[in-house]
Short mmCIF file of C-alpha atoms in Angstrom, two decimals:
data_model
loop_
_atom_site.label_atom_id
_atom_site.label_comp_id
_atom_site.label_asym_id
_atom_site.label_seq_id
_atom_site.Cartn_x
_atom_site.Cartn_y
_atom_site.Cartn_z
CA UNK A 354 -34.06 1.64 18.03
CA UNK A 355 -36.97 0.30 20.38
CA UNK A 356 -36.14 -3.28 19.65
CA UNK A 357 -32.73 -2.67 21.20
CA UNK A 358 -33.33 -0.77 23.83
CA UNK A 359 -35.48 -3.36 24.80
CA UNK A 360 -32.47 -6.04 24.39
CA UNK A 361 -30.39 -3.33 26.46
CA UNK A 362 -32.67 -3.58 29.50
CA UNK A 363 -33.33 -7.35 29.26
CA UNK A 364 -29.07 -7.34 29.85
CA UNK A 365 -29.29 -5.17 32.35
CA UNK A 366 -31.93 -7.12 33.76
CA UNK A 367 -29.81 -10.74 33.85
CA UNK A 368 -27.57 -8.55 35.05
CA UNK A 369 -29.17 -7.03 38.16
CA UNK A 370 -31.09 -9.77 38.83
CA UNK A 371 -27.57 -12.37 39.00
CA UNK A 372 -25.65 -9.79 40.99
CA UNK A 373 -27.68 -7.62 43.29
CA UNK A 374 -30.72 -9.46 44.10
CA UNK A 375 -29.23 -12.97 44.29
CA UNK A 376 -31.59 -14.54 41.67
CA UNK A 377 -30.22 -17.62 40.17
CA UNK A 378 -29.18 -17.69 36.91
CA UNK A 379 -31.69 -19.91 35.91
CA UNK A 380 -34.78 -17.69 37.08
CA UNK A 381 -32.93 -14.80 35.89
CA UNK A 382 -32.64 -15.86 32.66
CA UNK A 383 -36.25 -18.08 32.11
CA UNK A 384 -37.77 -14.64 33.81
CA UNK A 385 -35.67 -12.58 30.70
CA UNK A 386 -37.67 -14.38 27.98
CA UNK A 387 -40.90 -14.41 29.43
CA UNK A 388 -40.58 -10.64 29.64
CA UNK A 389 -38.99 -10.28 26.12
CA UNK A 390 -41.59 -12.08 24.61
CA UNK A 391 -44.39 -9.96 26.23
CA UNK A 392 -41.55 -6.80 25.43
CA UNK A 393 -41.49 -7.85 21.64
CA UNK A 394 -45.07 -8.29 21.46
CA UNK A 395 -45.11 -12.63 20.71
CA UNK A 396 -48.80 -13.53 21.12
CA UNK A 397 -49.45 -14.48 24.92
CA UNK A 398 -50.04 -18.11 24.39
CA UNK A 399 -46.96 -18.90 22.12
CA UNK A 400 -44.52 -17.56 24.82
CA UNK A 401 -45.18 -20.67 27.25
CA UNK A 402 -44.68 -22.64 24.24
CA UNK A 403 -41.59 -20.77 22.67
CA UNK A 404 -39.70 -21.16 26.12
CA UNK A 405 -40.87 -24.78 26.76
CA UNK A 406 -39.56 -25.63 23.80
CA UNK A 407 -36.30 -24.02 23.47
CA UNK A 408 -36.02 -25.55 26.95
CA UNK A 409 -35.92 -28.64 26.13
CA UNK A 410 -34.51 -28.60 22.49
CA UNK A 411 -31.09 -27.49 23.76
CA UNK A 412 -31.17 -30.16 26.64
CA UNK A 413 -32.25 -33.05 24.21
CA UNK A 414 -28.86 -32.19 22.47
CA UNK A 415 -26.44 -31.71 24.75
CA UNK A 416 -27.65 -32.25 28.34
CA UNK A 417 -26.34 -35.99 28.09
CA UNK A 418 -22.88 -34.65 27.51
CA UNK A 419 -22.56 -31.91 30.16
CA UNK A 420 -23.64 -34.55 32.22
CA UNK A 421 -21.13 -37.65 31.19
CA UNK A 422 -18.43 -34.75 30.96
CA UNK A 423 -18.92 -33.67 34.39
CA UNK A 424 -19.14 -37.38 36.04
CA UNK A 425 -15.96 -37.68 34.47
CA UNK A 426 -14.52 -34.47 35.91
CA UNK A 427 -15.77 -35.69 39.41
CA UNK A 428 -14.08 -39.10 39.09
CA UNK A 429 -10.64 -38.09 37.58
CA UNK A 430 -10.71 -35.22 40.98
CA UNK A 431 -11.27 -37.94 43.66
CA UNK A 432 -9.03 -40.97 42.10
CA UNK A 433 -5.73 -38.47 41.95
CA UNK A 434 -5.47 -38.25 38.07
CA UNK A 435 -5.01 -34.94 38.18
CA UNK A 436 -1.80 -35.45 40.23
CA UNK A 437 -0.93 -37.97 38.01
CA UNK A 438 -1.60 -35.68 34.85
CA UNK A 439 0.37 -33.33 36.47
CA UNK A 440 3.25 -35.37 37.38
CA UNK A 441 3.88 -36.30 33.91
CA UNK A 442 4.06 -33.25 32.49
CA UNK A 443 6.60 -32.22 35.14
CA UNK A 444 8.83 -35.60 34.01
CA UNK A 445 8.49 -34.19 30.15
CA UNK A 446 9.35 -30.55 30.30
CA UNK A 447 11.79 -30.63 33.35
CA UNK A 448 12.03 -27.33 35.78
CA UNK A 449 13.73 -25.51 33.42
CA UNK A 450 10.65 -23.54 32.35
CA UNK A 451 8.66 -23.36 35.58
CA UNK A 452 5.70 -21.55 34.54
CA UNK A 453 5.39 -23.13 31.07
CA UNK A 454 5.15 -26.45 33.17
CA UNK A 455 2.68 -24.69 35.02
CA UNK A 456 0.72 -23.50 32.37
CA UNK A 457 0.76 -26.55 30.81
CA UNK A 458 -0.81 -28.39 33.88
CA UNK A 459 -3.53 -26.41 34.20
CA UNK A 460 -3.96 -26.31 30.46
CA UNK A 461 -4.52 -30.03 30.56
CA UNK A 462 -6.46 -30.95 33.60
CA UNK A 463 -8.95 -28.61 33.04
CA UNK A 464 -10.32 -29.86 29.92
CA UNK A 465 -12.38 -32.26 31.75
CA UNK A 466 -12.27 -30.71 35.46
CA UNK A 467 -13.94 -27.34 36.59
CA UNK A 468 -10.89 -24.46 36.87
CA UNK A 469 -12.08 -24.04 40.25
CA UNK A 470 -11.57 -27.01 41.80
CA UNK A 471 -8.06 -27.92 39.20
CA UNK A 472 -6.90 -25.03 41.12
CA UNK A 473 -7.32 -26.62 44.84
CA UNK A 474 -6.09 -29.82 43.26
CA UNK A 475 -3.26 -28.44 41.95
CA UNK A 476 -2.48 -25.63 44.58
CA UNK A 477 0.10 -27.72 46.46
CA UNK A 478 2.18 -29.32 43.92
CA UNK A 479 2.46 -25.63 42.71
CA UNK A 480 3.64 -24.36 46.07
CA UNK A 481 6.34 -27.16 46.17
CA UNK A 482 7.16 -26.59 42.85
CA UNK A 483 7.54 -22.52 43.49
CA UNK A 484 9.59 -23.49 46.51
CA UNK A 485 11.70 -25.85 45.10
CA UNK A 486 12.47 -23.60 41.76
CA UNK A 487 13.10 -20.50 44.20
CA UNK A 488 10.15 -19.16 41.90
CA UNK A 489 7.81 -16.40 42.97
CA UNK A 490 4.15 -18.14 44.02
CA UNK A 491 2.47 -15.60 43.05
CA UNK A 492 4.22 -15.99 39.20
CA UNK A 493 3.23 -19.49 39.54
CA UNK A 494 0.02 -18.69 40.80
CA UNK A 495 -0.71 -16.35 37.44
CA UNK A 496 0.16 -19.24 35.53
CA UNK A 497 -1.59 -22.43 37.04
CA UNK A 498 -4.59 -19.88 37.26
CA UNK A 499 -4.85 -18.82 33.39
CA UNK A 500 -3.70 -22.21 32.05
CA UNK A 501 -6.67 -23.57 33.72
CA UNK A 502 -8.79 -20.76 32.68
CA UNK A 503 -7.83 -21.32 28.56
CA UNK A 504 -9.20 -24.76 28.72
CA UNK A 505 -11.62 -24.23 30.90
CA UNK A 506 -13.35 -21.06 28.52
CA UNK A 507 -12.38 -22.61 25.12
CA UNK A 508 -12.74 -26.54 24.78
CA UNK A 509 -15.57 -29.27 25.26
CA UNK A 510 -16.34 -31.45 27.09
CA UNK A 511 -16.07 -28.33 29.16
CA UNK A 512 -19.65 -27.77 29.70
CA UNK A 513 -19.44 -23.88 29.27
CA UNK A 514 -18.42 -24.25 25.71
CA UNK A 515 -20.93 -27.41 25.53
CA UNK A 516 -23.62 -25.17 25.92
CA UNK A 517 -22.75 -22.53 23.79
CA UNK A 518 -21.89 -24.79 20.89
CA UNK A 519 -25.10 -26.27 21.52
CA UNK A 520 -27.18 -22.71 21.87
CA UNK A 521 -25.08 -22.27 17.77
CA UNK A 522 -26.33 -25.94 16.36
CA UNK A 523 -23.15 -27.25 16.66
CA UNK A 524 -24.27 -30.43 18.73
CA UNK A 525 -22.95 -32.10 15.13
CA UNK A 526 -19.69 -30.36 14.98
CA UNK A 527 -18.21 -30.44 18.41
CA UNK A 528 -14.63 -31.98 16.88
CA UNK A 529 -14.40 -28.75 14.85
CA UNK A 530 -15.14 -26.64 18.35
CA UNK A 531 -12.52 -28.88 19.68
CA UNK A 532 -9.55 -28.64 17.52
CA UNK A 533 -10.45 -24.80 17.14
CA UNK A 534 -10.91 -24.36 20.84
CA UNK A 535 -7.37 -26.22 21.67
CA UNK A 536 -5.51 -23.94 19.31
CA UNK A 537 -7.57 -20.54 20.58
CA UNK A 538 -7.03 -21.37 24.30
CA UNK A 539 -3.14 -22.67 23.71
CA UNK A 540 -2.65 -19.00 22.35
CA UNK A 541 -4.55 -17.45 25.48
CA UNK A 542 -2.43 -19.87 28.22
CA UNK A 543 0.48 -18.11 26.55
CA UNK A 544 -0.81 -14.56 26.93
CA UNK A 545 -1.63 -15.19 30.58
CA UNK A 546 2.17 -17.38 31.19
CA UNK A 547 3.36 -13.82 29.41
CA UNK A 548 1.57 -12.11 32.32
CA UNK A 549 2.79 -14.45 34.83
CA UNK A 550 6.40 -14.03 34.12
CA UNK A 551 6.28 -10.89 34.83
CA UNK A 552 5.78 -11.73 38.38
CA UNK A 553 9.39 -14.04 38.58
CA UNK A 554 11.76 -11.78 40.07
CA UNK A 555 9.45 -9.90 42.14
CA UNK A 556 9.21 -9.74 46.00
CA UNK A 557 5.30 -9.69 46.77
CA UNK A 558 4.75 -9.90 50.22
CA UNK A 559 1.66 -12.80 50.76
CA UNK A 560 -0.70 -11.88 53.24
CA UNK A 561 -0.69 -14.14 56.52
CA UNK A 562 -4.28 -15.10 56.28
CA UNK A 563 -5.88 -17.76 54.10
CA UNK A 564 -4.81 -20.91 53.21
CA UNK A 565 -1.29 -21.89 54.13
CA UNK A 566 1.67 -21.87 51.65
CA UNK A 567 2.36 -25.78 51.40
CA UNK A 568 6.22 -26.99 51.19
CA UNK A 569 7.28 -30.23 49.70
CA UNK A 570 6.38 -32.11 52.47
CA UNK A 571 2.66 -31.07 52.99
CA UNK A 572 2.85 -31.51 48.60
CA UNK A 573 4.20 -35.39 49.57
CA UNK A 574 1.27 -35.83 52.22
CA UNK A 575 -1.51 -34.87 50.45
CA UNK A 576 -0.40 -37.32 47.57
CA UNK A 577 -0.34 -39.58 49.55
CA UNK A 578 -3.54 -39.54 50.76
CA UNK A 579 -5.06 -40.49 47.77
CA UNK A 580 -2.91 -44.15 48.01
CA UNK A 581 -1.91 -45.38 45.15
CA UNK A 582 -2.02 -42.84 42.12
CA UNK A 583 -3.10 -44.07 38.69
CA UNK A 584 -0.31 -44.70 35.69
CA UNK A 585 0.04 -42.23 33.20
CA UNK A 586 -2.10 -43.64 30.17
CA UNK A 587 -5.24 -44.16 33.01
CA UNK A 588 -5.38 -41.11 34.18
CA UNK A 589 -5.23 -38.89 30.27
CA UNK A 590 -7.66 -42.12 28.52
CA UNK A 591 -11.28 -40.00 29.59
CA UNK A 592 -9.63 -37.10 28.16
CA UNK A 593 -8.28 -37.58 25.31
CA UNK A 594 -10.04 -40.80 24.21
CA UNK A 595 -13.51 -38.96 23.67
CA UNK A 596 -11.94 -35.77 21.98
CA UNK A 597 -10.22 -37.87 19.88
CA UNK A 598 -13.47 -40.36 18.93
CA UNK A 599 -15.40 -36.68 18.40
CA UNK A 600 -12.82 -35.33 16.43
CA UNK A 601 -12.80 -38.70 14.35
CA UNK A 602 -16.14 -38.16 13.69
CA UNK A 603 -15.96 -34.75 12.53
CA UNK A 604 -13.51 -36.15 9.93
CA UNK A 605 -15.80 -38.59 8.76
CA UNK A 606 -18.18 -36.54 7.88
CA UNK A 607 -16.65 -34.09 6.21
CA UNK A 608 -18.44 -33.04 2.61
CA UNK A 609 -15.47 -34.78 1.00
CA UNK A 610 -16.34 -38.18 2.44
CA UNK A 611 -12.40 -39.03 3.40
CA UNK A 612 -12.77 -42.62 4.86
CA UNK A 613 -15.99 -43.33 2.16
CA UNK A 614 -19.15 -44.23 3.30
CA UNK A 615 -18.89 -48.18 4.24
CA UNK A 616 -18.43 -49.86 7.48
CA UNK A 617 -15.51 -47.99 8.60
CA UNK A 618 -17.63 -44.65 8.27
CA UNK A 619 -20.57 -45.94 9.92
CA UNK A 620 -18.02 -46.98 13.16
CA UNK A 621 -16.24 -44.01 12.76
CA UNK A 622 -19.45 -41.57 12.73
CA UNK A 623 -21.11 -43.64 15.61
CA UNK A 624 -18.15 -43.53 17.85
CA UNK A 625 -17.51 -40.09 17.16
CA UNK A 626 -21.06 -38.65 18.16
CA UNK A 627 -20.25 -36.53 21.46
CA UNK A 628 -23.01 -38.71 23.75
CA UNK A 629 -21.33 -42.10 22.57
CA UNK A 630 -17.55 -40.53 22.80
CA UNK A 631 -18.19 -39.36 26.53
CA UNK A 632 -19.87 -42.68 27.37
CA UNK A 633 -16.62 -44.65 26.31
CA UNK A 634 -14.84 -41.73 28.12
CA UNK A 635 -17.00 -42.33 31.19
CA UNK A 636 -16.36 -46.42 31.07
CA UNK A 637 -12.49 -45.44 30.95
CA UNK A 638 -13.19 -43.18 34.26
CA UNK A 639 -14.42 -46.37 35.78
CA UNK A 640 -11.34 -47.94 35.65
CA UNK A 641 -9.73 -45.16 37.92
CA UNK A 642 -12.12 -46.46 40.69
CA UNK A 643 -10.02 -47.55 43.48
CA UNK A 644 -12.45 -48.92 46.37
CA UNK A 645 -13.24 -52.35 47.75
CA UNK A 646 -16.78 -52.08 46.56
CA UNK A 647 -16.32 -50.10 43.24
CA UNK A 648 -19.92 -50.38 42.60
CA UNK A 649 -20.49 -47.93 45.63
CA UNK A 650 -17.64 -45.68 44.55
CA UNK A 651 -18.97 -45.32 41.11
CA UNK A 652 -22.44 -44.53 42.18
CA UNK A 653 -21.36 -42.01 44.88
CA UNK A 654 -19.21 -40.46 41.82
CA UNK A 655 -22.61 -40.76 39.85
CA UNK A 656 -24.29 -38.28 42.11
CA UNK A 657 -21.38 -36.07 42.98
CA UNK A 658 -21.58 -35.55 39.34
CA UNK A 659 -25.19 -35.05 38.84
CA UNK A 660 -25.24 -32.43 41.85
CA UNK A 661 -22.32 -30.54 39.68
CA UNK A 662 -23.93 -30.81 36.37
CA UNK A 663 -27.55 -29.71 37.52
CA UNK A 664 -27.29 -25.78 37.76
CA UNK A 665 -25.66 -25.95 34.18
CA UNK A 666 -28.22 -28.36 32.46
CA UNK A 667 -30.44 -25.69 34.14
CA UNK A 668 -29.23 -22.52 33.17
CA UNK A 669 -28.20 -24.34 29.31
CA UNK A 670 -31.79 -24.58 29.24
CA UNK A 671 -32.80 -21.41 30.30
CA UNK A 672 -30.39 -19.81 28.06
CA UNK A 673 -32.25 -22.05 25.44
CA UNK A 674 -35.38 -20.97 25.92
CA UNK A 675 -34.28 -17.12 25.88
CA UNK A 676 -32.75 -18.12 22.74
CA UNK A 677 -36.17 -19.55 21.61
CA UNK A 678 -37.81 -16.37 22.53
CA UNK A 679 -35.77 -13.84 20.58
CA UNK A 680 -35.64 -16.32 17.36
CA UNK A 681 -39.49 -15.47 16.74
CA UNK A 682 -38.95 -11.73 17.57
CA UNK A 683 -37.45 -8.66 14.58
CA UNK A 684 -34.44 -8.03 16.93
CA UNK A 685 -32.54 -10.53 14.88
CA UNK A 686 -33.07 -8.98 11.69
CA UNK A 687 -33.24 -5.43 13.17
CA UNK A 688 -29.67 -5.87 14.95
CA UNK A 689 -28.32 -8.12 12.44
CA UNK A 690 -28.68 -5.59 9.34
CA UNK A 691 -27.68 -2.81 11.67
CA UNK A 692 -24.51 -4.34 12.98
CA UNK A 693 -23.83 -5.74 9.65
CA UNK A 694 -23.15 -1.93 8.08
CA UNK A 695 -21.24 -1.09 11.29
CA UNK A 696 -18.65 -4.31 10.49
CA UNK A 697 -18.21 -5.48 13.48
CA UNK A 698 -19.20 -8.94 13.27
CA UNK A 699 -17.37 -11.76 15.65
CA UNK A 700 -16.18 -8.19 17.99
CA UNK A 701 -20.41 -8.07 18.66
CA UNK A 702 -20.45 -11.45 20.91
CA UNK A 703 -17.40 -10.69 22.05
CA UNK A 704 -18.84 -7.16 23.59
CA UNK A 705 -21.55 -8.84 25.29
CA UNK A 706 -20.14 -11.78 26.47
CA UNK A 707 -17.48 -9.92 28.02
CA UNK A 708 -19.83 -7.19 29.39
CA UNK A 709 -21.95 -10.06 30.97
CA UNK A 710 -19.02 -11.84 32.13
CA UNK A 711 -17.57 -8.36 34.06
CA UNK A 712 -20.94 -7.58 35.33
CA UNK A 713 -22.14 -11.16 36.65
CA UNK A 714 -18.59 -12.91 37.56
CA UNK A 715 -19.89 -16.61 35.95
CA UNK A 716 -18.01 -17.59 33.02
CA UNK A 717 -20.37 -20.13 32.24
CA UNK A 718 -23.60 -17.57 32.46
CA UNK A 719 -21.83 -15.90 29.89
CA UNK A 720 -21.20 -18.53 27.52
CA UNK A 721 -25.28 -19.82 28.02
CA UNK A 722 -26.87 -16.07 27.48
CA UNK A 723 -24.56 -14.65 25.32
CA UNK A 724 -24.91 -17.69 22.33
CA UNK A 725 -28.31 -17.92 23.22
CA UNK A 726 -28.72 -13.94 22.65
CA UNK A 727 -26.85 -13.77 19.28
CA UNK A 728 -27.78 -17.55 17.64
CA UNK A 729 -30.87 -15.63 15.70
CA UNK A 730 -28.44 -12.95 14.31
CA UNK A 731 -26.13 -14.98 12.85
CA UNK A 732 -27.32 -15.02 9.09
CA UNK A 733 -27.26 -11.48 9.38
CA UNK A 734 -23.67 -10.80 10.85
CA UNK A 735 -22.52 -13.68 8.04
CA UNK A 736 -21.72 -16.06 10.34
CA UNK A 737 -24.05 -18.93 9.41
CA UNK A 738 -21.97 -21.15 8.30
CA UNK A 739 -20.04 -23.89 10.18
CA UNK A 740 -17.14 -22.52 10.34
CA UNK A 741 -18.54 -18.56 11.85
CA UNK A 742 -20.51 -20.69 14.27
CA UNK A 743 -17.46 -22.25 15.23
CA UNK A 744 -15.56 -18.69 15.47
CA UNK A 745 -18.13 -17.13 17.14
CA UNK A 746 -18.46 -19.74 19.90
CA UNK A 747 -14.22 -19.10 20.63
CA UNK A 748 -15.52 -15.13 20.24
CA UNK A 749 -18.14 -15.54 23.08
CA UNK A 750 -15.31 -17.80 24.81
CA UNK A 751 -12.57 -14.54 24.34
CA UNK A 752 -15.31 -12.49 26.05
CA UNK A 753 -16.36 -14.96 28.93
CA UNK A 754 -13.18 -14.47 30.15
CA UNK A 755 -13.17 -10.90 30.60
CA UNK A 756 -13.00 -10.17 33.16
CA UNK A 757 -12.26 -12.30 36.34
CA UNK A 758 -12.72 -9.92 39.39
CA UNK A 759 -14.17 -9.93 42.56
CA UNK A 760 -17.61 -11.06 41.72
CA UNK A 761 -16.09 -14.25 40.08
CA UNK A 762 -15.82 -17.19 42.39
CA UNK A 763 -12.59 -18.51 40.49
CA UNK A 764 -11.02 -14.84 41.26
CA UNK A 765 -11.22 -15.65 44.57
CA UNK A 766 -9.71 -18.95 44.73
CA UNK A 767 -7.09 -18.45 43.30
CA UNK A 768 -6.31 -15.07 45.91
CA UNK A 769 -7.06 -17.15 48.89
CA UNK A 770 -5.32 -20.31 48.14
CA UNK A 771 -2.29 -17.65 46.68
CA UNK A 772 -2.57 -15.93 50.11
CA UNK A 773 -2.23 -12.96 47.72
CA UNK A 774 -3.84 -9.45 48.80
CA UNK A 775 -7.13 -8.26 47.05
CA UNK A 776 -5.10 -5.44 45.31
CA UNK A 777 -1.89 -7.38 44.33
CA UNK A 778 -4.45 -10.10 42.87
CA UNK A 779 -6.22 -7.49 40.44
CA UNK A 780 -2.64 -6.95 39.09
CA UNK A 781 -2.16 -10.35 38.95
CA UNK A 782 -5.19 -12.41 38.04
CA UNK A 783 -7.67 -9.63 36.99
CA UNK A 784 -5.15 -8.10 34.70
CA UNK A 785 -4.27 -11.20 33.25
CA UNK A 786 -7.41 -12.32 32.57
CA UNK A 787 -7.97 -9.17 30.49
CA UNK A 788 -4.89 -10.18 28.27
CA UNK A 789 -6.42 -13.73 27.61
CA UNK A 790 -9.19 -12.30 26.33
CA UNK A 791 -8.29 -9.63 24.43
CA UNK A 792 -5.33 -12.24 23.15
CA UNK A 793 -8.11 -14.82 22.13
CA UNK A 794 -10.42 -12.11 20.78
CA UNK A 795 -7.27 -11.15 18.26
CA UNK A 796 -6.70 -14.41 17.53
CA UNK A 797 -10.43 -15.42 16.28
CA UNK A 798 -10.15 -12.67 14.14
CA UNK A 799 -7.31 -13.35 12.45
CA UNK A 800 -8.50 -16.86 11.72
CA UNK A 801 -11.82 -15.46 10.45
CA UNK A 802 -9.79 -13.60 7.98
CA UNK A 803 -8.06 -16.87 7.07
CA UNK A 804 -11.16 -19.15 7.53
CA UNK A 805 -14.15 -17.27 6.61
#
């Protein structure tokens, strides 16, 4: 019972530490395994060595990716592909379904872009849209909002996911996390476009503060100000080329050997390896460039990028090295056998990522400590194969969505740009968010029962 009490008040610890003394996540979490390993009694010199390590295990594996992936986020923000993106899915579905199309938006763009900013990006067009459909904004808000949350939670080259398919050894199966990840978070888009509808027919006052309701022609103007917008199959290439290279890799090396083991395999494999995927995604990025000296652009891009990625690659590692920590501790065969006889299994990183999640506000926090935290246990909770690994990453996704409230920087993007009120927003957004998680928590489960 001491070794999780122990655990208990290193959570509590992240916790307090993130939230009411302003610590970075990245202290926070380096300072939580150099107290758990002098907590769980690791001999003093090892710890250095534990954390070091961990540290820069994780980061050898996927720090290259979180890094490409986030470049590329930068670069399809600034050249307008996420208008473009958006545009096109508005010429395929039609306003018929006005918060599907919403949903749908957000769905896509923020595979490779941060939900934050998709939602600034996106904010106008969904004003115009609202106003042009005689829609409630707030119902469109709902949607836009969770649609960009699904991806966001769910699916690499995301780098919250990244990391906590990383944190599982699953730097070698990121098309499985992929194809998993775009069916979980399609399911949880729904759930929250549910919650959104909701919203359709109802008369919300906005509040007169905050960023201004944009009509049609503010939408028009701030199209045009990024010139001329790229076509259709520039603007989805650094998406969907990589995923689809990773996810051709994943086949390839399947146990059954589909495409054999010649040249075709070896091009396949080597394409399909997430650094190498995100680099060809990253050369397609370049083509979006739209400035007299492109070489300038794409280096100003470059660092935009870096800046982004930075505080993950840092907290990844941290998370890491707290990972490394408990691996060489009895917690994970202590909580492992005990959770084991209570059944819960995928529902256990679910709980804590979600507790984490409602306690800190970052999504991504969640994702790093909470796979970092349960990666020794897995063997015992009898997910140690591919597939649980998988499954639990989507169960730490279901909880790292719950809840978005007022400590969650997203939560209060999407009220401000809404020009919703604090209390109509936890109806709205909060609420919803709780639906998408519990939804995607449900549906892991069920495909555990299928897949495991």
């Amino acid at each position: 019972m001491g070794l999780v009490l122990i655990l208990v008040a290193l959570v509590v610890f992240i916790v307090l530490a993130t939230t009411r003394f302003k610590l970075h996540p990245f202290l926070a979490l380096l300072a939580a395994a150099l107290l758990a390993g002098f907590a769980y009694q690791v001999p003093a010199m090892e710890i250095v060595k534990h954390i070091t390590t961990g540290f820069g295990g994780i980061l050898g594996y996927i720090g290259i990716v979180i890094a490409f992936g986030t470049i590329i986020g930068v670069i399809l923000e600034r050249s307008g592909a996420a208008i473009t993106m958006a545009e096109t899915v508005i010429r395929v579905l039609g306003e018929r379904f006005p918060t599907l199309t919403m949903s749908i938006i957000g769905y896509l763009v923020s595979i490779p872009v941060f939900c934050d900013s998709g939602y600034v990006i996106l904010n106008s067009l969904k004003n115009a849209l609202a106003a042009r459909m005689k829609i409630s904004v707030i119902a469109m808000s709902v949607a836009l909002a969770t649609g960009l949350y699904a991806s966001h939670t769910f699916v690499p080259p995301t780098p919250g996911p990244i990391a906590a398919a990383g944190n599982l050894g699953l730097e070698s199966s990121l098309g499985l996390v992929i194809l998993v990840g775009l069916f979980v978070s399609a399911v949880t888009a729904l759930a929250g476009m549910w919650w959104a509808n909701r919203f359709i027919g109802k008369d919300i006052p906005l509040e007169e503060d905050g960023a201004p309701i944009m009509a049609s022609e503010d939408y028009q103007q701030m199209r045009d100000s990024y010139g001329v917008l790229p076509s259709t199959g520039k603007a989805f290439a650094p998406i969907f080329v990589p995923i689809g290279l990773i996810c051709l890799g994943t086949l390839a090396n399947l146990p059954a050997k589909p495409v054999g083991e010649g040249f075709i395999y070896t091009v396949m494999a080597f394409l399909g390896q997430p650094v190498i995927a995100l680099a060809v995604g990253l050369g397609l990025a370049c083509t979006l460039l739209k400035s007299g000296n492109k070489r300038q652009e794409f280096h100003d891009r470059v660092v935009e990028g870096i800046l982004a990625a930075a505080p993950i690659l840092l907290i990844t590692g941290a998370g890491g090295a707290f990972g490394a920590v408990l691996k060489v501790t009895p917690l994970g065969d202590y909580l492992g056998e005990t959770l084991s006889a209570l059944g819960i299994g995928l529902f256990m990183p679910f709980l804590v990522a979600a507790a984490l999640k409602s306690a800190q506000g970052s999504t991504t926090v969640a994702l790093v400590a909470t796979s970092a935290l349960v990666a020794p246990m897995l063997g015992q909770l009898g997910l140690d194969s591919e597939m649980g690994r998988v499954l639990t990453v989507m169960a730490i996704g279901a909880g790292s969505m719950t809840v978005s409230h007022a400590n969650d920087s997203f939560f209060w993007v999407v009220t401000q740009f809404s020009r919703m009120s604090v209390a109509t927003a936890y109806k709205a957004q909060t609420m919803a968010t709780l639906i998408q998680g519990l939804t995607g928590m449900l549906t892991v489960w069920l495909l555990s029962l299928i897949l495991l």
